[in-house]
């Protein structure tokens, strides 16, 4: 057996994937568990990634005519009760506010007092409270379409939580739109899924499959739910964004009506769509390796880290002057229409230790700059998409000239690697035994990484879907848009089917 290479993250992915994930988050100093069960503290490195996600998505939303607004954190219970399916879907995970103040309990503590006549729900999603505003804002066909987005936090009372992937409170955006026709609302639902897919692939470097959810996986109250699904390195799927066509369900519940051109009253057609801090979890699991986080340049908090190397004061002055000159050049440059983001790590500690810190944080480019480099007017460059020891000396002017190409190359390599991994682990399966074998680990006690995306036929029945879920914990991730119709047999019952769907284990 070949000697196992020493890795910066322990356990490795192949040893304990969930353990590896936690260590990557910790080693990159992105987030930590808080004293409030299930809630996370997002630290600056993690939060800056969220800000970069936010910033770029926000531009895409606004370019397609949406505007931001803000609605209350609390939803009156009666609002929530208006849409039956919605209630059914969210009731079990709601935080409910019942009192309005605290009083001395005469035992040295506090007790809640001032019981509310109507309880308030901390928003798990805002369809109902935004619907109440829409019903006031929309009167005529001239008020449509109404295209609103909200950046906010939401609360869903989760019993089992994991940083970024599933937390009781999380950050997200929720788009809510109202339209005069069904056609327009359906177009909006598709358009926003397209934006999510574009963002996931071009910014997060994460290939995704666009498709429709089955009825059992639909958003509570929606007529149609579309999603983008990405493959993580443990071959499980992660739903990375959803877009819902809500039909008239919420407009009827919230009384969102308008007068059409002929003067008749009609209900508006609504949509909603969202992505959350879960995307950061997806990003980590799609790209990171056994040395830590790997960040696509377009969303990395820093594109470059510069590590000055010197032994005495004179060398320090020279090195820092050299870095200052380089920064003057970097400040004039733009990557992806944004300033070049850089950090100088001048901490008083060993160079090797610093380098590994930044490898674990996933910075795309590391520059070591010492007296010898200055003499040659060069920098010593390491890239996060390559082996840690694979470093190149580069003339500093060439580096500046090539910088945006290098960043593009890193962005591209990260995407290509993830796409290759997904393609290698996506297979057509037509035989039931093969399907069960595919999703069953050989080691039952300590399951190895197994499975992947199985493209198999499904008859469309909820029973077959349920049976596979019960047997294997495998769900239909989506009915892909780009799958061509063909005759086949349901992988579960053998009945006729005309299309393959994506089956996988999922987060
Ligand atoms: Zn079937």
Coordinates of C-alpha atoms and ligand atoms in Angstrom, one line a residue:
X1 CA 0.0 0.0 0.0
X2 CA 1.3 3.4 -0.9
X3 CA 2.2 5.7 2.0
X4 CA -0.7 8.0 2.7
X5 CA 0.2 11.7 2.1
X6 CA 0.0 13.9 5.1
X7 CA -3.0 16.2 4.9
X8 CA -3.8 19.5 6.6
X9 CA -7.4 18.3 7.4
X10 CA -8.0 15.2 9.5
X11 CA -10.0 13.1 9.1
X12 CA -9.7 12.9 5.3
X13 CA -12.8 12.8 3.1
X14 CA -12.5 9.1 2.5
X15 CA -12.2 8.4 6.2
X16 CA -15.1 10.4 7.7
X17 CA -16.8 12.8 5.3
X18 CA -19.0 14.7 7.9
X19 CA -16.0 14.9 10.2
X20 CA -13.9 16.3 7.4
X21 CA -16.6 18.9 6.6
X22 CA -16.6 20.2 10.2
X23 CA -12.8 20.4 10.2
X24 CA -12.7 22.3 6.9
X25 CA -15.2 24.9 8.3
X26 CA -13.1 25.2 11.5
X27 CA -9.7 25.3 9.9
X28 CA -10.9 28.1 7.5
X29 CA -12.3 29.9 10.5
X30 CA -15.7 30.4 8.7
X31 CA -18.3 29.7 11.4
X32 CA -18.9 28.1 14.8
X33 CA -21.7 26.7 16.8
X34 CA -23.3 29.3 19.1
X35 CA -24.6 29.0 22.7
X36 CA -28.0 28.9 21.2
X37 CA -28.7 25.4 20.1
X38 CA -28.8 25.0 16.3
X39 CA -27.8 28.6 15.6
X40 CA -24.4 29.4 14.1
X41 CA -22.0 32.3 14.4
X42 CA -20.8 33.2 11.0
X43 CA -17.2 34.5 11.3
X44 CA -15.7 37.2 9.0
X45 CA -14.2 34.7 6.5
X46 CA -17.5 32.9 6.1
X47 CA -19.6 36.1 6.2
X48 CA -17.5 37.7 3.4
X49 CA -18.2 34.8 1.2
X50 CA -21.9 35.3 1.9
X51 CA -21.5 39.1 1.1
X52 CA -19.9 38.2 -2.2
X53 CA -22.7 35.8 -3.0
X54 CA -25.2 38.4 -2.0
X55 CA -23.5 41.2 -4.0
X56 CA -23.4 39.3 -7.2
X57 CA -26.9 37.7 -7.0
X58 CA -28.3 41.1 -6.1
X59 CA -27.0 42.5 -9.4
X60 CA -28.5 39.7 -11.3
X61 CA -31.9 40.2 -9.6
X62 CA -31.9 43.9 -10.3
X63 CA -30.8 43.4 -13.9
X64 CA -34.0 41.4 -14.3
X65 CA -36.2 44.1 -12.9
X66 CA -36.5 43.1 -9.2
X67 CA -36.4 45.5 -6.3
X68 CA -35.4 44.9 -2.7
X69 CA -37.8 45.6 0.2
X70 CA -38.1 44.4 3.8
X71 CA -41.0 42.9 5.7
X72 CA -41.6 42.0 9.4
X73 CA -39.8 39.2 11.1
X74 CA -43.1 38.2 12.8
X75 CA -46.1 36.7 11.1
X76 CA -49.5 36.7 12.9
X77 CA -50.7 33.1 13.3
X78 CA -53.9 33.9 11.5
X79 CA -52.0 34.9 8.3
X80 CA -50.1 31.7 8.4
X81 CA -53.3 29.6 8.8
X82 CA -54.8 30.9 5.5
X83 CA -53.1 28.4 3.2
X84 CA -53.7 24.8 4.3
X85 CA -50.8 23.1 2.6
X86 CA -48.4 25.9 3.7
X87 CA -49.5 25.2 7.3
X88 CA -49.0 21.5 6.9
X89 CA -45.5 22.0 5.6
X90 CA -44.2 24.4 8.1
X91 CA -46.2 23.9 11.3
X92 CA -43.8 21.4 12.9
X93 CA -40.8 23.7 12.7
X94 CA -42.0 27.1 13.9
X95 CA -40.7 29.3 16.6
X96 CA -43.7 31.0 18.2
X97 CA -43.7 34.2 20.2
X98 CA -46.3 34.1 23.0
X99 CA -45.4 36.8 25.4
X100 CA -44.2 40.4 25.1
X101 CA -42.2 41.1 28.3
X102 CA -40.3 39.6 31.2
X103 CA -41.1 40.0 34.9
X104 CA -39.2 39.3 38.1
X105 CA -40.3 35.8 39.3
X106 CA -39.3 36.7 42.9
X107 CA -36.9 33.8 42.9
X108 CA -34.0 35.6 41.3
X109 CA -35.0 34.9 37.8
X110 CA -37.3 36.2 35.1
X111 CA -40.6 34.9 33.7
X112 CA -42.5 35.8 30.6
X113 CA -45.5 38.0 31.0
X114 CA -47.9 40.0 28.9
X115 CA -49.4 37.0 27.0
X116 CA -50.3 37.9 23.4
X117 CA -53.9 37.5 22.3
X118 CA -52.6 36.3 18.9
X119 CA -49.3 34.5 18.8
X120 CA -46.7 35.6 16.3
X121 CA -44.6 33.2 14.3
X122 CA -41.0 33.9 13.6
X123 CA -40.9 33.8 9.8
X124 CA -39.9 30.4 8.3
X125 CA -40.6 32.0 4.9
X126 CA -42.7 35.2 4.1
X127 CA -45.3 34.3 1.5
X128 CA -48.2 35.1 3.8
X129 CA -46.9 38.4 5.3
X130 CA -45.7 39.7 1.9
X131 CA -49.0 38.6 0.4
X132 CA -50.8 40.9 2.9
X133 CA -48.7 43.9 1.5
X134 CA -49.2 42.8 -2.1
X135 CA -53.0 42.8 -1.6
X136 CA -52.7 46.5 -0.7
X137 CA -50.2 47.4 -3.4
X138 CA -51.9 45.7 -6.3
X139 CA -55.2 47.2 -7.6
X140 CA -55.0 47.3 -11.3
X141 CA -53.2 45.4 -14.1
X142 CA -51.0 48.5 -14.3
X143 CA -49.5 47.5 -10.9
X144 CA -48.3 44.2 -12.4
X145 CA -45.9 42.6 -12.6
X146 CA -44.7 43.3 -9.0
X147 CA -41.2 42.0 -8.6
X148 CA -39.9 42.1 -5.0
X149 CA -36.9 40.5 -3.3
X150 CA -36.0 40.4 0.4
X151 CA -32.6 39.7 2.0
X152 CA -33.4 38.4 5.5
X153 CA -33.0 35.7 8.1
X154 CA -35.5 33.0 8.7
X155 CA -36.1 30.4 11.4
X156 CA -37.0 26.7 11.0
X157 CA -36.8 24.7 14.2
X158 CA -34.4 22.0 13.1
X159 CA -33.6 19.1 15.5
X160 CA -30.4 18.0 13.8
X161 CA -28.2 20.9 12.6
X162 CA -25.0 21.3 10.8
X163 CA -23.1 24.5 10.1
X164 CA -24.3 26.2 6.9
X165 CA -26.2 23.1 5.7
X166 CA -29.0 23.0 8.2
X167 CA -29.3 25.5 11.0
X168 CA -32.3 26.8 12.9
X169 CA -31.7 30.4 11.9
X170 CA -30.2 31.0 8.5
X171 CA -29.7 33.9 6.1
X172 CA -31.3 33.9 2.7
X173 CA -33.1 35.9 0.0
X174 CA -36.7 35.3 -0.9
X175 CA -38.1 36.7 -4.2
X176 CA -41.9 37.2 -4.3
X177 CA -43.6 38.3 -7.5
X178 CA -47.2 38.8 -8.8
X179 CA -48.3 38.6 -12.4
X180 CA -51.4 39.2 -14.5
X181 CA -51.2 35.9 -16.3
X182 CA -50.3 32.3 -15.6
X183 CA -47.9 32.4 -18.5
X184 CA -45.9 35.3 -17.1
X185 CA -45.7 33.7 -13.7
X186 CA -44.4 30.5 -15.1
X187 CA -41.8 32.4 -17.2
X188 CA -40.7 34.2 -14.0
X189 CA -40.3 30.8 -12.2
X190 CA -38.1 29.5 -15.0
X191 CA -36.2 32.7 -15.4
X192 CA -35.2 32.8 -11.7
X193 CA -34.2 29.2 -11.7
X194 CA -32.0 30.0 -14.7
X195 CA -30.4 32.8 -12.7
X196 CA -29.6 30.5 -9.9
X197 CA -28.1 27.9 -12.2
X198 CA -26.0 30.6 -14.0
X199 CA -24.8 31.9 -10.6
X200 CA -24.0 28.5 -9.2
X201 CA -22.0 27.5 -12.3
X202 CA -20.3 30.9 -13.1
X203 CA -19.6 32.2 -9.6
X204 CA -19.6 29.2 -7.4
X205 CA -18.0 27.0 -10.1
X206 CA -20.6 24.3 -9.2
X207 CA -22.3 22.4 -12.0
X208 CA -26.0 22.0 -11.4
X209 CA -28.9 20.1 -12.9
X210 CA -32.1 22.1 -13.4
X211 CA -35.4 20.3 -13.0
X212 CA -38.8 20.0 -11.5
X213 CA -39.5 18.5 -8.1
X214 CA -42.0 15.7 -7.7
X215 CA -45.2 16.4 -5.8
X216 CA -43.9 15.0 -2.5
X217 CA -40.9 17.3 -2.6
X218 CA -42.7 20.4 -3.6
X219 CA -42.7 23.7 -1.6
X220 CA -45.8 23.6 0.7
X221 CA -48.5 25.5 -1.2
X222 CA -46.8 25.6 -4.6
X223 CA -48.2 24.1 -7.8
X224 CA -44.8 23.6 -9.2
X225 CA -41.3 23.6 -7.7
X226 CA -38.2 23.9 -9.7
X227 CA -34.7 23.3 -8.2
X228 CA -31.1 23.2 -9.0
X229 CA -29.3 20.1 -7.7
X230 CA -25.5 19.8 -7.3
X231 CA -23.4 16.8 -6.5
X232 CA -21.2 16.9 -3.4
X233 CA -17.9 15.0 -3.2
X234 CA -19.6 12.2 -1.1
X235 CA -21.8 11.7 -4.2
X236 CA -24.9 13.0 -2.4
X237 CA -27.1 15.7 -3.9
X238 CA -27.6 19.1 -2.4
X239 CA -30.6 21.2 -3.4
X240 CA -29.0 24.6 -4.0
X241 CA -31.9 26.8 -4.9
X242 CA -35.6 26.6 -5.6
X243 CA -38.2 28.5 -7.6
X244 CA -41.9 28.0 -7.1
X245 CA -44.9 28.7 -9.2
X246 CA -47.6 29.3 -6.6
X247 CA -50.6 29.5 -9.0
X248 CA -53.5 31.3 -7.3
X249 CA -53.1 29.6 -3.9
X250 CA -51.5 32.5 -2.1
X251 CA -53.3 35.2 -3.9
X252 CA -56.6 33.6 -2.9
X253 CA -55.4 33.2 0.7
X254 CA -54.1 36.8 0.9
X255 CA -56.7 38.3 -1.5
X256 CA -54.3 39.7 -4.1
X257 CA -56.7 40.9 -6.7
X258 CA -56.4 43.3 -9.7
X259 CA -58.7 44.9 -12.2
X260 CA -57.8 43.6 -15.7
X261 CA -57.9 45.8 -18.9
X262 CA -61.6 45.0 -19.3
X263 CA -62.3 46.2 -15.8
X264 CA -63.0 42.7 -14.4
X265 CA -61.5 41.6 -11.1
X266 CA -59.0 38.7 -11.2
X267 CA -56.6 37.1 -8.8
X268 CA -52.9 37.6 -9.5
X269 CA -50.5 34.7 -10.2
X270 CA -47.6 34.5 -7.8
X271 CA -44.1 33.0 -7.5
X272 CA -41.4 32.8 -4.9
X273 CA -37.8 31.7 -5.1
X274 CA -34.8 31.5 -2.7
X275 CA -31.3 30.6 -2.0
X276 CA -29.6 30.6 1.4
X277 CA -26.4 30.3 3.4
X278 CA -26.7 26.7 2.5
X279 CA -24.9 27.6 -0.7
X280 CA -21.8 28.1 1.4
X281 CA -22.1 24.5 2.6
X282 CA -22.5 23.4 -1.0
X283 CA -19.4 25.4 -2.0
X284 CA -17.4 23.7 0.7
X285 CA -18.5 20.2 -0.1
X286 CA -18.2 20.6 -3.9
X287 CA -14.6 21.8 -4.1
X288 CA -12.6 21.5 -0.9
X289 CA -9.9 18.8 -0.5
X290 CA -8.0 17.2 2.3
X291 CA -6.0 20.4 2.7
X292 CA -9.0 22.5 3.4
X293 CA -11.2 25.0 1.6
X294 CA -10.9 25.6 -2.1
X295 CA -12.5 28.9 -3.2
X296 CA -13.5 30.0 -6.7
X297 CA -11.9 33.4 -7.2
X298 CA -15.1 35.1 -8.1
X299 CA -16.5 34.7 -4.5
X300 CA -13.2 34.4 -2.5
X301 CA -12.9 37.0 0.2
X302 CA -9.3 37.5 -1.0
X303 CA -7.9 36.7 -4.5
X304 CA -4.3 37.0 -3.3
X305 CA -2.5 36.6 -0.1
X306 CA 1.0 38.1 0.1
X307 CA 3.5 36.7 2.5
X308 CA 6.6 38.8 3.1
X309 CA 9.7 36.9 4.0
X310 CA 12.7 38.6 5.7
X311 CA 15.3 38.0 8.4
X312 CA 16.2 41.5 9.5
X313 CA 14.9 45.1 9.5
X314 CA 16.6 46.1 6.3
X315 CA 15.2 43.1 4.4
X316 CA 11.8 43.9 5.9
X317 CA 11.9 47.5 4.6
X318 CA 12.9 46.3 1.1
X319 CA 10.2 43.6 1.0
X320 CA 7.5 45.8 2.2
X321 CA 8.4 48.5 -0.3
X322 CA 8.3 46.0 -3.1
X323 CA 4.8 44.8 -1.9
X324 CA 3.7 48.5 -1.7
X325 CA 4.7 48.9 -5.4
X326 CA 2.8 45.8 -6.4
X327 CA -0.3 47.0 -4.5
X328 CA -0.3 50.3 -6.5
X329 CA -0.6 48.2 -9.6
X330 CA -3.2 45.8 -8.2
X331 CA -5.4 48.7 -7.1
X332 CA -5.8 49.8 -10.8
X333 CA -7.0 46.4 -11.8
X334 CA -10.4 44.8 -12.0
X335 CA -11.4 41.1 -11.9
X336 CA -15.0 40.3 -12.8
X337 CA -15.7 44.1 -12.6
X338 CA -14.6 44.2 -9.0
X339 CA -11.4 45.4 -7.3
X340 CA -8.6 42.9 -6.8
X341 CA -9.0 41.6 -3.2
X342 CA -5.7 41.0 -1.4
X343 CA -4.3 40.5 2.1
X344 CA -0.8 40.9 3.4
X345 CA 0.1 38.4 6.1
X346 CA 2.7 40.2 8.2
X347 CA 2.1 38.2 11.4
X348 CA 5.1 37.4 13.5
X349 CA 5.2 33.6 12.9
X350 CA 6.9 31.0 10.7
X351 CA 6.3 31.4 6.9
X352 CA 5.3 27.7 6.5
X353 CA 2.6 28.0 9.1
X354 CA 1.2 31.1 7.4
X355 CA 1.2 29.4 4.1
X356 CA -0.8 26.5 5.4
X357 CA -3.3 28.9 7.1
X358 CA -4.1 30.4 3.7
X359 CA -4.2 27.0 2.0
X360 CA -6.8 25.9 4.6
X361 CA -8.7 29.1 4.0
X362 CA -8.8 28.4 0.2
X363 CA -7.2 31.7 -1.1
X364 CA -6.8 31.2 -4.9
X365 CA -3.3 32.7 -5.1
X366 CA -0.4 32.8 -2.6
X367 CA 2.6 35.0 -3.2
X368 CA 5.8 34.5 -1.2
X369 CA 8.0 37.6 -1.4
X370 CA 11.5 37.6 0.0
X371 CA 14.9 39.4 -0.7
X372 CA 15.9 37.0 -3.5
X373 CA 12.6 37.5 -5.3
X374 CA 13.1 41.3 -5.1
X375 CA 16.5 40.9 -6.6
X376 CA 15.0 39.1 -9.6
X377 CA 12.0 41.5 -9.7
X378 CA 9.8 38.4 -9.2
X379 CA 7.2 36.7 -7.0
X380 CA 6.9 33.1 -5.9
X381 CA 3.4 31.9 -6.7
X382 CA 1.3 29.0 -5.4
X383 CA -2.2 28.3 -6.6
X384 CA -5.0 26.6 -4.6
X385 CA -6.2 24.6 -7.6
X386 CA -2.7 23.0 -7.7
X387 CA -0.6 20.9 -5.4
X388 CA 0.7 22.9 -2.4
X389 CA 4.3 22.3 -3.4
X390 CA 3.7 23.2 -7.0
X391 CA 5.0 26.8 -7.0
X392 CA 6.4 29.1 -9.7
X393 CA 8.7 32.0 -9.7
X394 CA 7.3 34.8 -11.9
X395 CA 8.4 38.2 -13.1
X396 CA 6.3 40.6 -11.2
X397 CA 5.2 42.5 -14.3
X398 CA 4.2 39.3 -16.0
X399 CA 2.3 38.3 -12.9
X400 CA 0.3 41.6 -13.0
X401 CA -0.3 41.3 -16.7
X402 CA -1.5 37.7 -16.4
X403 CA -3.4 38.0 -13.1
X404 CA -6.9 38.1 -14.4
X405 CA -6.1 35.2 -16.8
X406 CA -4.7 33.2 -13.9
X407 CA -7.8 33.9 -11.8
X408 CA -10.0 32.9 -14.7
X409 CA -8.0 29.7 -15.1
X410 CA -8.4 28.8 -11.4
X411 CA -12.1 29.5 -11.6
X412 CA -12.4 27.3 -14.7
X413 CA -10.3 24.5 -13.3
X414 CA -12.4 24.3 -10.2
X415 CA -15.6 24.1 -12.3
X416 CA -14.1 21.5 -14.7
X417 CA -13.0 19.3 -11.8
X418 CA -16.4 19.4 -10.2
X419 CA -18.1 18.7 -13.5
X420 CA -15.8 15.7 -14.2
X421 CA -16.6 14.3 -10.8
X422 CA -20.3 14.6 -11.3
X423 CA -20.2 13.1 -14.8
X424 CA -18.1 10.1 -13.5
X425 CA -20.6 9.5 -10.8
X426 CA -23.8 9.8 -12.9
X427 CA -25.0 6.7 -14.5
X428 CA -28.1 5.3 -16.3
X429 CA -29.5 2.4 -14.3
X430 CA -32.3 0.2 -15.7
X431 CA -32.0 -2.9 -13.5
X432 CA -33.6 -2.9 -10.1
X433 CA -30.9 -5.0 -8.4
X434 CA -28.2 -2.8 -9.9
X435 CA -30.0 0.2 -8.5
X436 CA -30.2 -1.2 -5.0
X437 CA -26.6 -2.3 -5.2
X438 CA -25.5 1.2 -6.3
X439 CA -27.1 2.8 -3.3
X440 CA -26.0 0.2 -0.7
X441 CA -22.6 0.7 1.0
X442 CA -20.5 -2.4 1.3
X443 CA -19.6 -1.5 4.8
X444 CA -22.9 -1.2 6.7
X445 CA -21.4 -0.1 10.0
X446 CA -19.2 2.6 8.7
X447 CA -20.5 3.3 5.2
X448 CA -17.9 4.2 2.6
X449 CA -18.6 7.0 0.1
X450 CA -20.9 5.3 -2.4
X451 CA -23.8 5.9 -4.8
X452 CA -24.1 9.0 -7.0
X453 CA -26.7 10.2 -9.4
X454 CA -28.7 7.4 -10.9
X455 CA -30.7 8.3 -14.0
X456 CA -33.5 5.8 -13.9
X457 CA -37.1 5.5 -15.1
X458 CA -40.0 6.3 -12.8
X459 CA -43.7 5.6 -13.4
X460 CA -44.8 8.8 -11.7
X461 CA -46.4 7.1 -8.7
X462 CA -45.9 8.4 -5.1
X463 CA -45.9 4.8 -3.9
X464 CA -42.8 3.9 -5.9
X465 CA -41.1 7.1 -4.8
X466 CA -41.9 6.3 -1.2
X467 CA -40.8 2.7 -1.4
X468 CA -37.3 3.7 -2.7
X469 CA -37.0 6.3 0.0
X470 CA -37.9 3.8 2.7
X471 CA -35.6 1.1 1.4
X472 CA -32.6 3.1 0.5
X473 CA -33.0 6.7 1.8
X474 CA -32.8 7.7 -1.9
X475 CA -35.1 10.4 -3.3
X476 CA -36.0 11.8 -6.7
X477 CA -33.9 14.9 -6.8
X478 CA -35.6 16.3 -9.8
X479 CA -37.2 15.5 -13.2
X480 CA -34.5 17.1 -15.3
X481 CA -35.5 19.7 -18.0
X482 CA -32.9 18.5 -20.5
X483 CA -33.7 14.8 -20.4
X484 CA -35.2 13.6 -23.7
X485 CA -38.3 11.4 -23.6
X486 CA -37.7 7.7 -24.2
X487 CA -39.6 4.5 -23.4
X488 CA -38.6 2.6 -20.3
X489 CA -39.7 0.8 -17.2
X490 CA -40.1 2.2 -13.7
X491 CA -37.0 1.1 -11.7
X492 CA -39.4 0.2 -8.8
X493 CA -42.5 -1.4 -10.2
X494 CA -41.6 -2.0 -13.9
X495 CA -44.6 -0.1 -15.2
X496 CA -44.2 2.1 -18.3
X497 CA -42.3 5.4 -18.1
X498 CA -41.3 7.9 -20.7
X499 CA -38.5 9.8 -18.9
X500 CA -35.5 9.3 -16.7
X501 CA -35.4 11.2 -13.4
X502 CA -32.4 11.8 -11.0
X503 CA -32.3 9.6 -8.0
X504 CA -29.8 10.2 -5.2
X505 CA -29.2 10.4 -1.5
X506 CA -29.4 14.0 -0.4
X507 CA -28.6 16.6 2.2
Ligands
LIG1 ZN1 -43.4 2.6 -10.4

